[in-house]
Structure formats: structure tokens, C-alpha cells
Coordinates of C-alpha atoms in Angstrom, one line a residue:
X1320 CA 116.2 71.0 18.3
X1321 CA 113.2 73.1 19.4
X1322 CA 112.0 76.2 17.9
X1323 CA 112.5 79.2 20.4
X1324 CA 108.8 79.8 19.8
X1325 CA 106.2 77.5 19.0
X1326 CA 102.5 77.5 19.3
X1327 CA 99.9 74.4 18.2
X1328 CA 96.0 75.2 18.0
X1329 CA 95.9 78.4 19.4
X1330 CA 91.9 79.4 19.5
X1331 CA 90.6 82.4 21.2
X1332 CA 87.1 83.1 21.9
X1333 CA 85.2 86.4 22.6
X1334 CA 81.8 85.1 23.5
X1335 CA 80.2 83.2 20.7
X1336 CA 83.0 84.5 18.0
X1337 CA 86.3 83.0 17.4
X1338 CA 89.0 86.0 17.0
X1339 CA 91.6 83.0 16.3
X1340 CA 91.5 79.2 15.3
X1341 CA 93.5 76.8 15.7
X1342 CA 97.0 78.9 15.0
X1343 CA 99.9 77.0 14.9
X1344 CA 103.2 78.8 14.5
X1345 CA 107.1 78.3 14.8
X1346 CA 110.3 80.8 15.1
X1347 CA 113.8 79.7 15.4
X1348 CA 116.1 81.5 17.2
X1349 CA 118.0 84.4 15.1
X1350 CA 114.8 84.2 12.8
X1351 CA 112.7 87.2 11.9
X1352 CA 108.8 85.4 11.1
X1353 CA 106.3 88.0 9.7
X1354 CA 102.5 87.6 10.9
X1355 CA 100.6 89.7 8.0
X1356 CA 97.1 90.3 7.6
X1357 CA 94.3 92.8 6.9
X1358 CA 92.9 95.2 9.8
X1359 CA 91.0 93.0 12.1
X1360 CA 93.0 89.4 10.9
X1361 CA 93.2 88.3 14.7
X1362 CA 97.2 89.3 15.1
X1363 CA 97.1 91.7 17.8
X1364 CA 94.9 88.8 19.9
X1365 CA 97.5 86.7 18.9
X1366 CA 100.0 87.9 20.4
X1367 CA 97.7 88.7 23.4
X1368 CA 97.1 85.1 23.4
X1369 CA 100.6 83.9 23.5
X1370 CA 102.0 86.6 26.0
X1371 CA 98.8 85.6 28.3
X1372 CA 96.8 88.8 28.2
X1373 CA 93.5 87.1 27.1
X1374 CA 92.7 83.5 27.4
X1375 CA 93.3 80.8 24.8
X1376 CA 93.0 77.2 24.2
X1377 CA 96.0 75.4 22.7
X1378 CA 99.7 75.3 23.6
X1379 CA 103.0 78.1 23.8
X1380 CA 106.2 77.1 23.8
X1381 CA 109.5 78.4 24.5
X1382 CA 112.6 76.5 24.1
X1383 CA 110.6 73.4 24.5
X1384 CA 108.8 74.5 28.1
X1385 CA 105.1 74.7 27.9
X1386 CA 104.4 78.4 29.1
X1387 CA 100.5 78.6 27.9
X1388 CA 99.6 78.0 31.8
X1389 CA 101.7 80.9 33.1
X1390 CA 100.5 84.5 33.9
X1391 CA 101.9 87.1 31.3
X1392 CA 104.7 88.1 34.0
X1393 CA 105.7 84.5 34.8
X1394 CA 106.0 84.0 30.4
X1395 CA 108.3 87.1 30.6
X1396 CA 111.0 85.6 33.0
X1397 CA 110.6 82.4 31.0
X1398 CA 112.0 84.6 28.0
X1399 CA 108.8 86.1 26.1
X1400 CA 108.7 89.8 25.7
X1401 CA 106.4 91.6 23.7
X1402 CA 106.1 95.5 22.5
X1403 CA 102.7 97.2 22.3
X1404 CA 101.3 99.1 19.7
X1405 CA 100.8 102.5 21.9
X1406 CA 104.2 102.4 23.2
X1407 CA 103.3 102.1 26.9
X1408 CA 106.6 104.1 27.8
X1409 CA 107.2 105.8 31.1
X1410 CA 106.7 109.7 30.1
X1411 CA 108.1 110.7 33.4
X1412 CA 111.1 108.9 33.2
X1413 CA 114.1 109.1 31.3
X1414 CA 115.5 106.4 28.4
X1415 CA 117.9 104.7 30.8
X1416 CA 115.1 104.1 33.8
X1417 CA 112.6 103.3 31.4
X1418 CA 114.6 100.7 30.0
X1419 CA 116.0 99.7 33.7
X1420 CA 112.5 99.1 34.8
X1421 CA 112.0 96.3 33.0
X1422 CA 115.5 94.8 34.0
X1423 CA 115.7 91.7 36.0
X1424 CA 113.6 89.5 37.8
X1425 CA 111.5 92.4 40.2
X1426 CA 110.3 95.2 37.4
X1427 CA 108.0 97.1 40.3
X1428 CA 111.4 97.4 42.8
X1429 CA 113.3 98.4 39.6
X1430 CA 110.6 101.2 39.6
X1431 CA 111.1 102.1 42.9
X1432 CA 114.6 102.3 43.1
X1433 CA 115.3 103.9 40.2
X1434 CA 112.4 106.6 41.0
X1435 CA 113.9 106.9 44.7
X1436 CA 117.7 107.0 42.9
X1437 CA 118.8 103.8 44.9
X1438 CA 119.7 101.9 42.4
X1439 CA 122.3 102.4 39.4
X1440 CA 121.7 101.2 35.8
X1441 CA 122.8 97.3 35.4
X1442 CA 125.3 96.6 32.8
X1443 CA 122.3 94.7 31.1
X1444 CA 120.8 98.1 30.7
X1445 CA 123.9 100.0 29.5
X1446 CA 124.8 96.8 26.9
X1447 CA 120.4 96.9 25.8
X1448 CA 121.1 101.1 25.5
X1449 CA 124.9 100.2 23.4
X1450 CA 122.8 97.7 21.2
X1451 CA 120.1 100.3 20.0
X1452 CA 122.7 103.6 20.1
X1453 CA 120.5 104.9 22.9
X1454 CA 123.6 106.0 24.9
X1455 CA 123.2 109.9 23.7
X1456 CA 119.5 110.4 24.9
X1457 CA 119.9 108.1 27.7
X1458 CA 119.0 110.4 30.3
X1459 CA 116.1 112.1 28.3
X1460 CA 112.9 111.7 28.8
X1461 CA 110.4 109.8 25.6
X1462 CA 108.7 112.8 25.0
X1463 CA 111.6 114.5 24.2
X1464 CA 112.6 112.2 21.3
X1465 CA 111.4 111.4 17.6
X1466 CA 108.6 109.1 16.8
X1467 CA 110.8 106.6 15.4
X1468 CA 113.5 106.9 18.6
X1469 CA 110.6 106.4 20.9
X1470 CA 110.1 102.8 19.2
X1471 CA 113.6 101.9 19.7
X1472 CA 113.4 102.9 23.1
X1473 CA 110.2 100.1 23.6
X1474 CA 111.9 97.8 21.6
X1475 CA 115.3 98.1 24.1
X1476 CA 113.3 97.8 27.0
X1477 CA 111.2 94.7 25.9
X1478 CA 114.8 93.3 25.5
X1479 CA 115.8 94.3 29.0
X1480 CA 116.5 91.0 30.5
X1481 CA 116.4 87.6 29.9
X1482 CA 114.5 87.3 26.3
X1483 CA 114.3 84.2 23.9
X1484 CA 111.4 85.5 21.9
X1485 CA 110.5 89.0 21.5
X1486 CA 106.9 89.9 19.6
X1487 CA 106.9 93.2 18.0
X1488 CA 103.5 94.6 17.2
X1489 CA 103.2 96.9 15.1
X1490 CA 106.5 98.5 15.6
X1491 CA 107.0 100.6 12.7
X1492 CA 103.6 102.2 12.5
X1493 CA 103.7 106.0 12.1
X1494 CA 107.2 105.5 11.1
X1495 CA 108.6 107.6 7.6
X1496 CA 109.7 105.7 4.6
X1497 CA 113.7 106.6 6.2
X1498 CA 112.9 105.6 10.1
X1499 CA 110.9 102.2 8.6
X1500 CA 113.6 101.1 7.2
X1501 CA 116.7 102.0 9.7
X1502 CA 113.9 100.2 12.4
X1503 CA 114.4 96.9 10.0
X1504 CA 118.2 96.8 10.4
X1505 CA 117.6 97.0 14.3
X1506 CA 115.3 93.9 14.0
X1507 CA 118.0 92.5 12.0
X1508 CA 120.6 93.0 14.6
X1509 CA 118.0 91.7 17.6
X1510 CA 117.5 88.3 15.5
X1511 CA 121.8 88.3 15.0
X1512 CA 121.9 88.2 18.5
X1513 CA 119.8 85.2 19.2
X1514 CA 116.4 85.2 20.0
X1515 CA 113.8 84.5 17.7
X1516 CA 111.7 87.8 16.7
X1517 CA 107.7 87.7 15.2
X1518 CA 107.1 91.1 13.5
X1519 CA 103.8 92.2 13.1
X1520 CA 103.2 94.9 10.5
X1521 CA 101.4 96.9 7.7
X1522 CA 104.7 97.9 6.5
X1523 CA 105.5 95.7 3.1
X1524 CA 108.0 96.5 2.5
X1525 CA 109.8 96.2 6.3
X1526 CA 108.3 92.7 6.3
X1527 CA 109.5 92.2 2.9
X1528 CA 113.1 93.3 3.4
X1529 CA 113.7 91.8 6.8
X1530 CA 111.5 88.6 7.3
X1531 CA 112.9 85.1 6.9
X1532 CA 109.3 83.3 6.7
X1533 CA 105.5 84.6 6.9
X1534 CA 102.6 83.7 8.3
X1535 CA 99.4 85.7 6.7
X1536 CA 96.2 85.9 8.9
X1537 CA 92.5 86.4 7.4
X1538 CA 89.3 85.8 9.9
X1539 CA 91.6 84.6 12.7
X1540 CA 93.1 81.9 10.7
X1541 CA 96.1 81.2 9.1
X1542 CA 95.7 81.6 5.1
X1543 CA 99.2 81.6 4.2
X1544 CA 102.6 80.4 5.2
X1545 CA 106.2 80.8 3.2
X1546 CA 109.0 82.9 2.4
X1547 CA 107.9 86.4 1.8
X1548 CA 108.1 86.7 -1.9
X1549 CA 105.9 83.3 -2.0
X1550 CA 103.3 85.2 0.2
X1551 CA 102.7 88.0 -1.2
X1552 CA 102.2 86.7 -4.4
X1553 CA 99.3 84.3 -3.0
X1554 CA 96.3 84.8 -4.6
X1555 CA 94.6 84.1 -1.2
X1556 CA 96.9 86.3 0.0
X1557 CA 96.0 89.0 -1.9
X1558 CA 92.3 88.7 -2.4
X1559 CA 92.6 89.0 2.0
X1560 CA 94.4 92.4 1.0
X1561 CA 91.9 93.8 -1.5
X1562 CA 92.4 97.3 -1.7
X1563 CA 95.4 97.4 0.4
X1564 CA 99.3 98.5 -1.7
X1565 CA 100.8 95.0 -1.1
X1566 CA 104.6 95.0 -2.5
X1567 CA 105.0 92.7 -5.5

């Protein structure tokens, strides 16, 4: 059976410098896989990379269809949705359009109908809204809502349609101790339902408590692979991490 996710010799180049080499990863669906590293490790590219924001050499995969010669919005109906680290919501537009935007197969006429008030929210929508307990600040708008809440809200609307993989990067920064962890038990539940999920994080612990397997970046390359107790104690692992808290 093929892994939801699956990349073989991913390389990026900026110029003369190689941001990654040769990264070859898998995820099975329901599967939480951690991507770790220090600031500057080549995960962010990465998942630029895979979602088709920046060019690479090397394959993507989902379910077993080559997706590495797609645009970014062409891998997205094939089932790869990503979060970004800034959020990227809608400020002018409440939970329930934000997340409606991104619904089905024509995200700009979403936009336009839900701006214009033609269109009502899908039952995908309404069961993505159930899912995360957004149903209370539906028609609120993201500035109006906690740090943490905000997250969810990107995290809902990356899951607004049809999604096999979902890459979260760097979800839980800026997140308290409390938030961090309540965030986890959403990943948890996104994974129970199917898809695979690759968490990207600075959070320890999160990746700690919620990961199945981890991959550890250092210099664009892949250092480190295993479960994350195995990781993290890595001396490789933790030489990368000088002078970073890793969790024991």
C-alpha cells in the first residue's frame, strides 16, 4: 500500500547553495511525522518544495500519483494542503467564509460569492467548523479571536476540502504552554480521521507527545530519522540543537 505522502531526492537550489538535498520522506495516512530541526535546517523550503511554491528536483507523491509536476493549486485538489507560518487568514472575513473560501474545487468564486452573500456555507464547511469547535465564533472575524483560536481557524480551512496530506508549519508558534498542548489533541483528531499530517515545530514537547515518527533536519539534509524518543536522544541530534531546551 502507498504512503499518503512520499517524497524521494528532494533537492532545492537557491543559486549556487543547496537549502535541501536529496530529502526523502514518507507519511501514512492517520500518521502524525515530525520534521525537526534548528532555525535555518531547510524545513520551511521543504514544505515549499513539496506544495510547489519554489522549485525542486526529485519526486512528490500522494496516494501513489506523482504530483511534483503540478502547480501548488493543481497539488491542492490532488489532496495536499499546507498551513503557513503567518496565518495568511482573511482579516475582513469572518471564521465561516474564511474557511468556505477554501472549500471545493473554485477557491476565487468561493470568495466572491461568499463576499457578494450568494452562496451559503457547504456542509463540508459546517462538518471542518464541528471538527475544530469553531461553531461559537463562526461568524466572527480572526481578529477578534485568541492567538491559539486563530491557528485552529488556519488549520480548519487548510482542511476545507478534499485533503490526503495536510503540512503544518509551524503551527503552534506563539502558542502558551495550555493552547500548545490542546493544539496537539486537534492534530491528533485530524490524523484519526485519515489523512496523513507532517508537523513542523520548535515545540518539544508537542512533537514529543503527538508524533508517531521524526525526521530531524540540519544543513538541508536529513540527520535523523525514528520514533521521537530515539531522536531526541541522537547525539547528532543534539549536537544540531546546541543550545536549544530539547526534551529528554
Amino acid at each position: 500500500m502507498n504512503p499518503l505522502l512520499s517524497t524521494e531526492g528532494l533537492t532545492v537550489h537557491y543559486g549556487g547553495v543547496r537549502a535541501n538535498t536529496g530529502i526523502s520522506i514518507t507519511a501514512d495516512a492517520g500518521e502524525v511525522v515530525g520534521l525537526i530541526g534548528p532555525n535555518g535546517a531547510g524545513k520551511t523550503t521543504f514544505v515549499d518544495a513539496v506544495t510547489g511554491f519554489t522549485p525542486a528536483q526529485g519526486t512528490v507523491t500522494v496516494a501513489g500519483r506523482r504530483v511534483d509536476t503540478l502547480a501548488p493549486h493543481q497539488r491542492r485538489r490532488a489532496g495536499l494542503a499546507r498551513t503557513w507560518q503567518a496565518g495568511e487568514l482573511f482579516l475582513d472575513l469572518t471564521v465561516r467564509q474564511n474557511i468556505a473560501v477554501a472549500a471545493g474545487r473554485r477557491p476565487l468564486r468561493n470568495l466572491w460569492n461568499d463576499l457578494t452573500g450568494r452562496r451559503e456555507a457547504t456542509h463540508e464547511t459546517d462538518a471542518v467548523m464541528a471538527m475544530f469547535g469553531l461553531e461559537p465564533v463562526a461568524d466572527r472575524r480572526p481578529g477578534e479571536l485568541s492567538l491559539g483560536r486563530q491557528k485552529i481557524v488556519g488549520v480548519a480551512r487548510a482542511l476545507a476540502g478534499t485533503v490526503r496530506v495536510v503540512l503544518l508549519d509551524e503551527p503552534a508558534a506563539g502558542l502558551d504552554t495550555d493552547e500548545s498542548a490542546a493544539f496537539g489533541e486537534h492534530v491528533r483528531t485530524i490524523a484519526g480521521s485519515g489523512p496523513a499530517v507532517l508537523l513542523i515545530d520548535h515545540d518539544m514537547t508537542l512533537v514529543a507527545g503527538i508524533c508517531d515518527r521524526v525526521y530531524v533536519l540540519d544543513y538541508g539534509a536529513v540527520i535523523a530519522t525514528g520514533t521521537p524518543a530515539e531522536v531526541l536522544a541522537d547525539p547528532a541530534v543534539r549536537t544540531a540543537y546546541l543550545g536549544s531546551e530539547l526534551v529528554p
